[in-house]
Amino acid sequence: MTDGTIDYGERGRVIVVADAGALAQHAAELVRDTTREVVSDRANAYVALSGGSTPKAMGAILGAEPVRDEVPWGSVHFFWGDERWVPIESPESNAGEAIRGFLDHVPVPRDQVHPFDTSGNPAESAAKYERLIRTVVPGAPLPMFDLILLGMGDDGHTASLFPGTAALSITDRLVTENWVEKLDATRLTFTAPLINAARHVAFLIAGAGKAERLAEVLDGEHDPVRLPSQLIRPKHGQLTWLVDETAAARLARAPK
Ligand code: 6PG
């Protein structure tokens, strides 16, 4: 298979790259290019990061030369699309890992890095994050992120929208707490309406373990309670699936 793009119509555009390393590189360049383009036009860019292994590798690239010197850090605000209910010091914390991994090593003003507050209770924390997003991120009726990065689990979840969970049907909130039975844990997550208001949503998906589920998500019936990643369909924005060759192996359509 050669690198290329697959048109999935209203389900988005799939970009296939060689491997997880190439995926991290492509994602870092997407953050760089998006933020540069946005700030050539207006004061600030708004990006939501995701948890997972690929974003970690992407962070290492963003935090090192040459890409580090090419991002307009002073004008970028960072949020997270989901978070675990752990203190930021925990290695399980999505924000904590990104801050320690690269944001601490680049010249982004600290007050433009917006992790969830996981000190109170989950419902309050979700409401507080929603208020923060409404205050900081422009857009009406919904705040509009310039770029939201997402992962996809091998069960089809994205952000912390897990199959069969209550958060899937929430349409009147931007952020919610979500009890995930199979993890025996509470997560905090953007809801689908907030994600779908973004200018660009990009999934980062690598590895053979994701291949079958990705094919179901893109080629299969619409069944978002079982495959929450199917809830992601930006209303006016772009949807990109950045995938490596092993994750793309079961797709019905081939890259051009
Ligand atoms: C999390 C994530 C989650 C993740 C996927 C994919 O906090 O766990 O936000 O949605 O992105 O599970 O993770 P990998 O890329 O590590 O497979």
mmCIF file of C-alpha atoms and ligand atoms in Angstrom:
data_model
loop_
_atom_site.group_PDB
_atom_site.id
_atom_site.type_symbol
_atom_site.label_atom_id
_atom_site.label_comp_id
_atom_site.label_asym_id
_atom_site.label_seq_id
_atom_site.Cartn_x
_atom_site.Cartn_y
_atom_site.Cartn_z
ATOM 1 C CA MET A 1 0.000 0.000 0.000
ATOM 2 C CA THR A 2 1.286 3.455 -0.800
ATOM 3 C CA ASP A 3 0.599 6.600 1.197
ATOM 4 C CA GLY A 4 -2.417 8.486 -0.007
ATOM 5 C CA THR A 5 -5.847 9.888 0.598
ATOM 6 C CA ILE A 6 -9.198 8.089 0.581
ATOM 7 C CA ASP A 7 -12.409 10.023 0.165
ATOM 8 C CA TYR A 8 -15.067 8.743 2.564
ATOM 9 C CA GLY A 9 -17.707 11.296 1.591
ATOM 10 C CA GLU A 10 -19.649 12.522 4.604
ATOM 11 C CA ARG A 11 -17.586 10.213 6.829
ATOM 12 C CA GLY A 12 -14.522 12.319 6.056
ATOM 13 C CA ARG A 13 -11.144 11.949 4.431
ATOM 14 C CA VAL A 14 -8.663 9.217 5.331
ATOM 15 C CA ILE A 15 -4.951 9.954 5.033
ATOM 16 C CA VAL A 16 -2.840 6.808 5.138
ATOM 17 C CA VAL A 17 0.799 7.103 6.213
ATOM 18 C CA ALA A 18 3.439 4.399 6.565
ATOM 19 C CA ASP A 19 3.638 3.812 10.314
ATOM 20 C CA ALA A 20 3.086 5.255 13.785
ATOM 21 C CA GLY A 21 6.192 7.428 13.505
ATOM 22 C CA ALA A 22 5.001 9.003 10.270
ATOM 23 C CA LEU A 23 1.593 9.516 11.866
ATOM 24 C CA ALA A 24 3.091 11.422 14.806
ATOM 25 C CA GLN A 25 5.120 13.548 12.396
ATOM 26 C CA HIS A 26 2.072 14.309 10.246
ATOM 27 C CA ALA A 27 0.024 15.216 13.339
ATOM 28 C CA ALA A 28 2.737 17.549 14.665
ATOM 29 C CA GLU A 29 2.879 19.282 11.296
ATOM 30 C CA LEU A 30 -0.914 19.580 11.305
ATOM 31 C CA VAL A 31 -0.760 21.394 14.664
ATOM 32 C CA ARG A 32 2.031 23.613 13.351
ATOM 33 C CA ASP A 33 0.336 24.428 10.047
ATOM 34 C CA THR A 34 -3.122 24.978 11.549
ATOM 35 C CA THR A 35 -1.896 27.319 14.265
ATOM 36 C CA ARG A 36 0.300 29.280 11.842
ATOM 37 C CA GLU A 37 -2.530 29.699 9.404
ATOM 38 C CA VAL A 38 -4.998 30.780 12.086
ATOM 39 C CA VAL A 39 -2.714 33.360 13.691
ATOM 40 C CA SER A 40 -1.848 34.910 10.354
ATOM 41 C CA ASP A 41 -5.484 35.947 10.387
ATOM 42 C CA ARG A 42 -6.483 36.540 14.018
ATOM 43 C CA ALA A 43 -4.989 36.764 17.497
ATOM 44 C CA ASN A 44 -5.232 33.226 18.858
ATOM 45 C CA ALA A 45 -5.612 29.591 17.832
ATOM 46 C CA TYR A 46 -7.521 27.013 19.901
ATOM 47 C CA VAL A 47 -6.434 23.384 19.935
ATOM 48 C CA ALA A 48 -7.766 20.396 21.898
ATOM 49 C CA LEU A 49 -5.352 17.535 22.481
ATOM 50 C CA SER A 50 -6.172 13.909 23.158
ATOM 51 C CA GLY A 51 -4.821 11.171 25.382
ATOM 52 C CA GLY A 52 -3.282 8.031 23.965
ATOM 53 C CA SER A 53 0.032 6.868 22.574
ATOM 54 C CA THR A 54 0.186 8.711 19.227
ATOM 55 C CA PRO A 55 -0.354 12.158 20.762
ATOM 56 C CA LYS A 56 2.550 11.388 23.075
ATOM 57 C CA ALA A 57 4.855 10.766 20.113
ATOM 58 C CA MET A 58 3.443 13.866 18.423
ATOM 59 C CA GLY A 59 4.290 15.918 21.514
ATOM 60 C CA ALA A 60 7.898 14.784 21.375
ATOM 61 C CA ILE A 61 8.110 16.119 17.801
ATOM 62 C CA LEU A 62 6.362 19.399 18.678
ATOM 63 C CA GLY A 63 8.717 19.909 21.591
ATOM 64 C CA ALA A 64 11.920 19.442 19.586
ATOM 65 C CA GLU A 65 13.616 21.324 16.779
ATOM 66 C CA PRO A 66 12.808 22.046 14.043
ATOM 67 C CA VAL A 67 9.038 21.992 14.658
ATOM 68 C CA ARG A 68 9.322 23.666 18.068
ATOM 69 C CA ASP A 69 10.673 26.805 16.435
ATOM 70 C CA GLU A 70 7.900 26.905 13.838
ATOM 71 C CA VAL A 71 4.801 26.942 16.095
ATOM 72 C CA PRO A 72 3.402 30.345 17.205
ATOM 73 C CA TRP A 73 3.286 29.186 20.842
ATOM 74 C CA GLY A 74 2.520 32.636 22.234
ATOM 75 C CA SER A 75 -0.818 32.651 20.402
ATOM 76 C CA VAL A 76 -2.061 29.113 20.997
ATOM 77 C CA HIS A 77 -4.488 27.927 23.679
ATOM 78 C CA PHE A 78 -4.441 24.215 24.569
ATOM 79 C CA PHE A 79 -7.320 22.203 25.996
ATOM 80 C CA TRP A 80 -7.969 18.446 26.308
ATOM 81 C CA GLY A 81 -10.896 16.620 24.744
ATOM 82 C CA ASP A 82 -11.027 14.187 27.635
ATOM 83 C CA GLU A 83 -9.412 13.419 30.942
ATOM 84 C CA ARG A 84 -9.171 10.681 33.522
ATOM 85 C CA TRP A 85 -10.342 11.384 37.073
ATOM 86 C CA VAL A 86 -6.814 11.504 38.510
ATOM 87 C CA PRO A 87 -4.566 14.281 39.803
ATOM 88 C CA ILE A 88 -2.516 16.052 37.166
ATOM 89 C CA GLU A 89 0.657 14.597 38.719
ATOM 90 C CA SER A 90 -0.504 11.081 37.781
ATOM 91 C CA PRO A 91 1.052 9.346 34.746
ATOM 92 C CA GLU A 92 -2.587 8.548 33.846
ATOM 93 C CA SER A 93 -3.409 12.241 33.406
ATOM 94 C CA ASN A 94 -3.698 13.187 29.735
ATOM 95 C CA ALA A 95 -2.927 16.838 30.449
ATOM 96 C CA GLY A 96 -0.179 16.028 32.933
ATOM 97 C CA GLU A 97 1.596 13.804 30.434
ATOM 98 C CA ALA A 98 1.404 16.416 27.663
ATOM 99 C CA ILE A 99 2.548 19.215 29.965
ATOM 100 C CA ARG A 100 5.496 17.183 31.255
ATOM 101 C CA GLY A 101 6.143 15.729 27.812
ATOM 102 C CA PHE A 102 6.322 18.924 25.784
ATOM 103 C CA LEU A 103 4.299 21.930 26.907
ATOM 104 C CA ASP A 104 6.718 22.577 29.779
ATOM 105 C CA HIS A 105 9.527 22.743 27.221
ATOM 106 C CA VAL A 106 8.056 25.203 24.726
ATOM 107 C CA PRO A 107 7.373 28.939 25.097
ATOM 108 C CA VAL A 108 3.587 28.676 25.517
ATOM 109 C CA PRO A 109 2.288 31.034 28.235
ATOM 110 C CA ARG A 110 1.158 28.943 31.191
ATOM 111 C CA ASP A 111 -2.224 30.687 31.323
ATOM 112 C CA GLN A 112 -2.931 29.414 27.793
ATOM 113 C CA VAL A 113 -2.644 25.772 28.911
ATOM 114 C CA HIS A 114 -6.024 24.653 30.220
ATOM 115 C CA PRO A 115 -6.106 21.234 31.908
ATOM 116 C CA PHE A 116 -9.267 19.956 33.607
ATOM 117 C CA ASP A 117 -9.408 20.639 37.326
ATOM 118 C CA THR A 118 -9.724 17.179 38.862
ATOM 119 C CA SER A 119 -9.744 18.291 42.485
ATOM 120 C CA GLY A 120 -13.476 18.637 43.277
ATOM 121 C CA ASN A 121 -16.113 16.256 42.000
ATOM 122 C CA PRO A 122 -16.496 15.155 38.370
ATOM 123 C CA ALA A 123 -19.811 16.909 37.633
ATOM 124 C CA GLU A 124 -18.505 20.219 38.983
ATOM 125 C CA SER A 125 -15.258 19.807 37.125
ATOM 126 C CA ALA A 126 -17.059 19.192 33.827
ATOM 127 C CA ALA A 127 -19.302 22.249 34.367
ATOM 128 C CA LYS A 128 -16.275 24.362 35.234
ATOM 129 C CA TYR A 129 -14.435 23.255 32.081
ATOM 130 C CA GLU A 130 -17.487 24.030 29.990
ATOM 131 C CA ARG A 131 -17.617 27.562 31.464
ATOM 132 C CA LEU A 132 -13.911 28.010 30.797
ATOM 133 C CA ILE A 133 -14.303 26.927 27.164
ATOM 134 C CA ARG A 134 -17.242 29.291 26.677
ATOM 135 C CA THR A 135 -15.167 32.131 28.124
ATOM 136 C CA VAL A 136 -11.952 31.500 26.206
ATOM 137 C CA VAL A 137 -12.882 29.886 22.878
ATOM 138 C CA PRO A 138 -14.800 32.124 20.439
ATOM 139 C CA GLY A 139 -17.796 30.924 18.463
ATOM 140 C CA ALA A 140 -21.585 31.067 18.624
ATOM 141 C CA PRO A 141 -23.811 29.306 19.374
ATOM 142 C CA LEU A 142 -21.025 26.825 20.166
ATOM 143 C CA PRO A 143 -17.343 27.549 20.798
ATOM 144 C CA MET A 144 -15.378 26.609 17.704
ATOM 145 C CA PHE A 145 -11.979 24.957 18.174
ATOM 146 C CA ASP A 146 -9.587 25.353 15.264
ATOM 147 C CA LEU A 147 -8.348 21.791 15.699
ATOM 148 C CA ILE A 148 -9.508 18.883 17.868
ATOM 149 C CA LEU A 149 -7.261 15.820 17.903
ATOM 150 C CA LEU A 150 -8.858 12.511 18.832
ATOM 151 C CA GLY A 151 -7.764 8.920 19.295
ATOM 152 C CA MET A 152 -9.944 5.867 18.754
ATOM 153 C CA GLY A 153 -9.926 2.877 21.083
ATOM 154 C CA ASP A 154 -10.184 -0.661 19.724
ATOM 155 C CA ASP A 155 -13.777 -0.709 21.016
ATOM 156 C CA GLY A 156 -14.653 2.289 18.829
ATOM 157 C CA HIS A 157 -14.632 4.895 21.619
ATOM 158 C CA THR A 158 -13.238 8.350 21.093
ATOM 159 C CA ALA A 159 -12.380 11.027 23.638
ATOM 160 C CA SER A 160 -14.155 9.420 26.648
ATOM 161 C CA LEU A 161 -17.311 8.653 24.690
ATOM 162 C CA PHE A 162 -17.435 4.908 25.341
ATOM 163 C CA PRO A 163 -19.921 2.459 23.798
ATOM 164 C CA GLY A 164 -23.282 2.418 25.543
ATOM 165 C CA THR A 165 -22.462 5.189 28.026
ATOM 166 C CA ALA A 166 -24.679 8.098 29.085
ATOM 167 C CA ALA A 167 -22.458 10.789 27.557
ATOM 168 C CA LEU A 168 -23.317 9.621 24.044
ATOM 169 C CA SER A 169 -26.800 11.060 24.189
ATOM 170 C CA ILE A 170 -25.957 14.374 25.836
ATOM 171 C CA THR A 171 -26.677 17.228 23.448
ATOM 172 C CA ASP A 172 -27.235 20.167 25.809
ATOM 173 C CA ARG A 173 -23.771 20.204 27.372
ATOM 174 C CA LEU A 174 -20.301 20.845 25.950
ATOM 175 C CA VAL A 175 -18.453 18.806 28.548
ATOM 176 C CA THR A 176 -19.684 16.038 30.817
ATOM 177 C CA GLU A 177 -18.565 13.514 33.357
ATOM 178 C CA ASN A 178 -19.059 9.949 32.137
ATOM 179 C CA TRP A 179 -19.177 6.764 34.186
ATOM 180 C CA VAL A 180 -17.513 3.942 32.252
ATOM 181 C CA GLU A 181 -18.574 0.613 33.675
ATOM 182 C CA LYS A 182 -15.961 -1.508 31.953
ATOM 183 C CA LEU A 183 -13.153 0.697 33.290
ATOM 184 C CA ASP A 184 -14.832 1.027 36.682
ATOM 185 C CA ALA A 185 -13.924 4.692 36.380
ATOM 186 C CA THR A 186 -15.298 8.162 35.781
ATOM 187 C CA ARG A 187 -13.978 10.138 32.831
ATOM 188 C CA LEU A 188 -14.465 13.733 31.761
ATOM 189 C CA THR A 189 -15.161 14.327 28.114
ATOM 190 C CA PHE A 190 -16.166 16.785 25.414
ATOM 191 C CA THR A 191 -19.604 15.883 24.081
ATOM 192 C CA ALA A 192 -20.204 15.187 20.402
ATOM 193 C CA PRO A 193 -21.859 18.605 19.755
ATOM 194 C CA LEU A 194 -18.758 20.459 20.957
ATOM 195 C CA ILE A 195 -16.435 18.270 18.888
ATOM 196 C CA ASN A 196 -18.687 18.626 15.848
ATOM 197 C CA ALA A 197 -18.565 22.426 16.071
ATOM 198 C CA ALA A 198 -14.807 22.457 15.365
ATOM 199 C CA ARG A 199 -13.229 23.783 12.181
ATOM 200 C CA HIS A 200 -11.188 20.606 11.867
ATOM 201 C CA VAL A 201 -11.320 17.287 13.728
ATOM 202 C CA ALA A 202 -8.476 14.831 13.191
ATOM 203 C CA PHE A 203 -8.361 11.256 14.451
ATOM 204 C CA LEU A 204 -4.895 9.735 14.990
ATOM 205 C CA ILE A 205 -5.107 5.955 14.642
ATOM 206 C CA ALA A 206 -2.223 3.506 14.467
ATOM 207 C CA GLY A 207 -1.748 -0.245 14.745
ATOM 208 C CA ALA A 208 -3.228 -3.496 13.478
ATOM 209 C CA GLY A 209 -5.369 -3.734 16.619
ATOM 210 C CA LYS A 210 -7.517 -0.859 15.319
ATOM 211 C CA ALA A 211 -7.970 -2.153 11.747
ATOM 212 C CA GLU A 212 -11.187 -4.111 12.109
ATOM 213 C CA ARG A 213 -12.951 -1.474 14.215
ATOM 214 C CA LEU A 214 -11.902 1.320 11.894
ATOM 215 C CA ALA A 215 -13.373 -0.565 8.949
ATOM 216 C CA GLU A 216 -16.650 -0.953 10.873
ATOM 217 C CA VAL A 217 -16.675 2.740 11.724
ATOM 218 C CA LEU A 218 -16.047 3.883 8.162
ATOM 219 C CA ASP A 219 -17.601 1.143 6.026
ATOM 220 C CA GLY A 220 -20.262 -0.250 8.354
ATOM 221 C CA GLU A 221 -23.782 0.699 9.342
ATOM 222 C CA HIS A 222 -24.362 3.811 11.401
ATOM 223 C CA ASP A 223 -24.489 2.480 14.960
ATOM 224 C CA PRO A 224 -22.940 5.130 17.213
ATOM 225 C CA VAL A 225 -24.096 3.600 20.502
ATOM 226 C CA ARG A 226 -21.789 0.694 19.711
ATOM 227 C CA LEU A 227 -19.273 2.754 17.697
ATOM 228 C CA PRO A 228 -19.142 6.218 19.288
ATOM 229 C CA SER A 229 -16.501 7.422 16.827
ATOM 230 C CA GLN A 230 -19.336 7.546 14.294
ATOM 231 C CA LEU A 231 -20.849 10.425 16.283
ATOM 232 C CA ILE A 232 -18.055 12.617 15.012
ATOM 233 C CA ARG A 233 -19.270 14.511 11.970
ATOM 234 C CA PRO A 234 -18.284 18.171 12.066
ATOM 235 C CA LYS A 235 -21.238 20.347 11.118
ATOM 236 C CA HIS A 236 -19.301 22.808 9.031
ATOM 237 C CA GLY A 237 -15.691 21.730 9.577
ATOM 238 C CA GLN A 238 -13.356 19.149 8.139
ATOM 239 C CA LEU A 239 -12.963 15.541 9.338
ATOM 240 C CA THR A 240 -9.645 13.764 8.813
ATOM 241 C CA TRP A 241 -8.709 10.226 9.773
ATOM 242 C CA LEU A 242 -4.923 10.063 9.971
ATOM 243 C CA VAL A 243 -4.122 6.363 9.990
ATOM 244 C CA ASP A 244 -1.106 4.185 9.495
ATOM 245 C CA GLU A 245 -1.010 1.339 6.983
ATOM 246 C CA THR A 246 -1.701 -1.396 9.522
ATOM 247 C CA ALA A 247 -4.790 0.403 10.849
ATOM 248 C CA ALA A 248 -6.019 1.037 7.286
ATOM 249 C CA ALA A 249 -5.523 -2.589 6.195
ATOM 250 C CA ARG A 250 -9.213 -3.615 6.419
ATOM 251 C CA LEU A 251 -10.789 -0.557 4.812
ATOM 252 C CA ALA A 252 -13.016 -1.265 1.833
ATOM 253 C CA ARG A 253 -11.666 1.708 -0.105
ATOM 254 C CA ALA A 254 -8.059 2.018 -1.205
ATOM 255 C CA PRO A 255 -5.969 5.165 -1.262
ATOM 256 C CA LYS A 256 -5.502 6.997 -4.526
HETATM 257 C C1 6PG B 1 -7.689 8.420 26.604
HETATM 258 C C2 6PG B 1 -8.086 8.885 25.241
HETATM 259 C C3 6PG B 1 -8.659 7.832 24.354
HETATM 260 C C4 6PG B 1 -7.557 7.413 23.431
HETATM 261 C C5 6PG B 1 -7.884 6.149 22.696
HETATM 262 C C6 6PG B 1 -6.778 5.711 21.769
HETATM 263 O O1 6PG B 1 -7.618 9.266 27.474
HETATM 264 O O2 6PG B 1 -7.438 7.231 26.756
HETATM 265 O O3 6PG B 1 -8.486 10.111 25.077
HETATM 266 O O4 6PG B 1 -9.799 8.207 23.665
HETATM 267 O O5 6PG B 1 -7.286 8.445 22.529
HETATM 268 O O6 6PG B 1 -8.130 5.156 23.641
HETATM 269 O O7 6PG B 1 -5.611 5.545 22.495
HETATM 270 P P1 6PG B 1 -4.285 4.987 21.764
HETATM 271 O O8 6PG B 1 -3.954 5.975 20.696
HETATM 272 O O9 6PG B 1 -3.261 4.962 22.865
HETATM 273 O O10 6PG B 1 -4.629 3.651 21.270
#
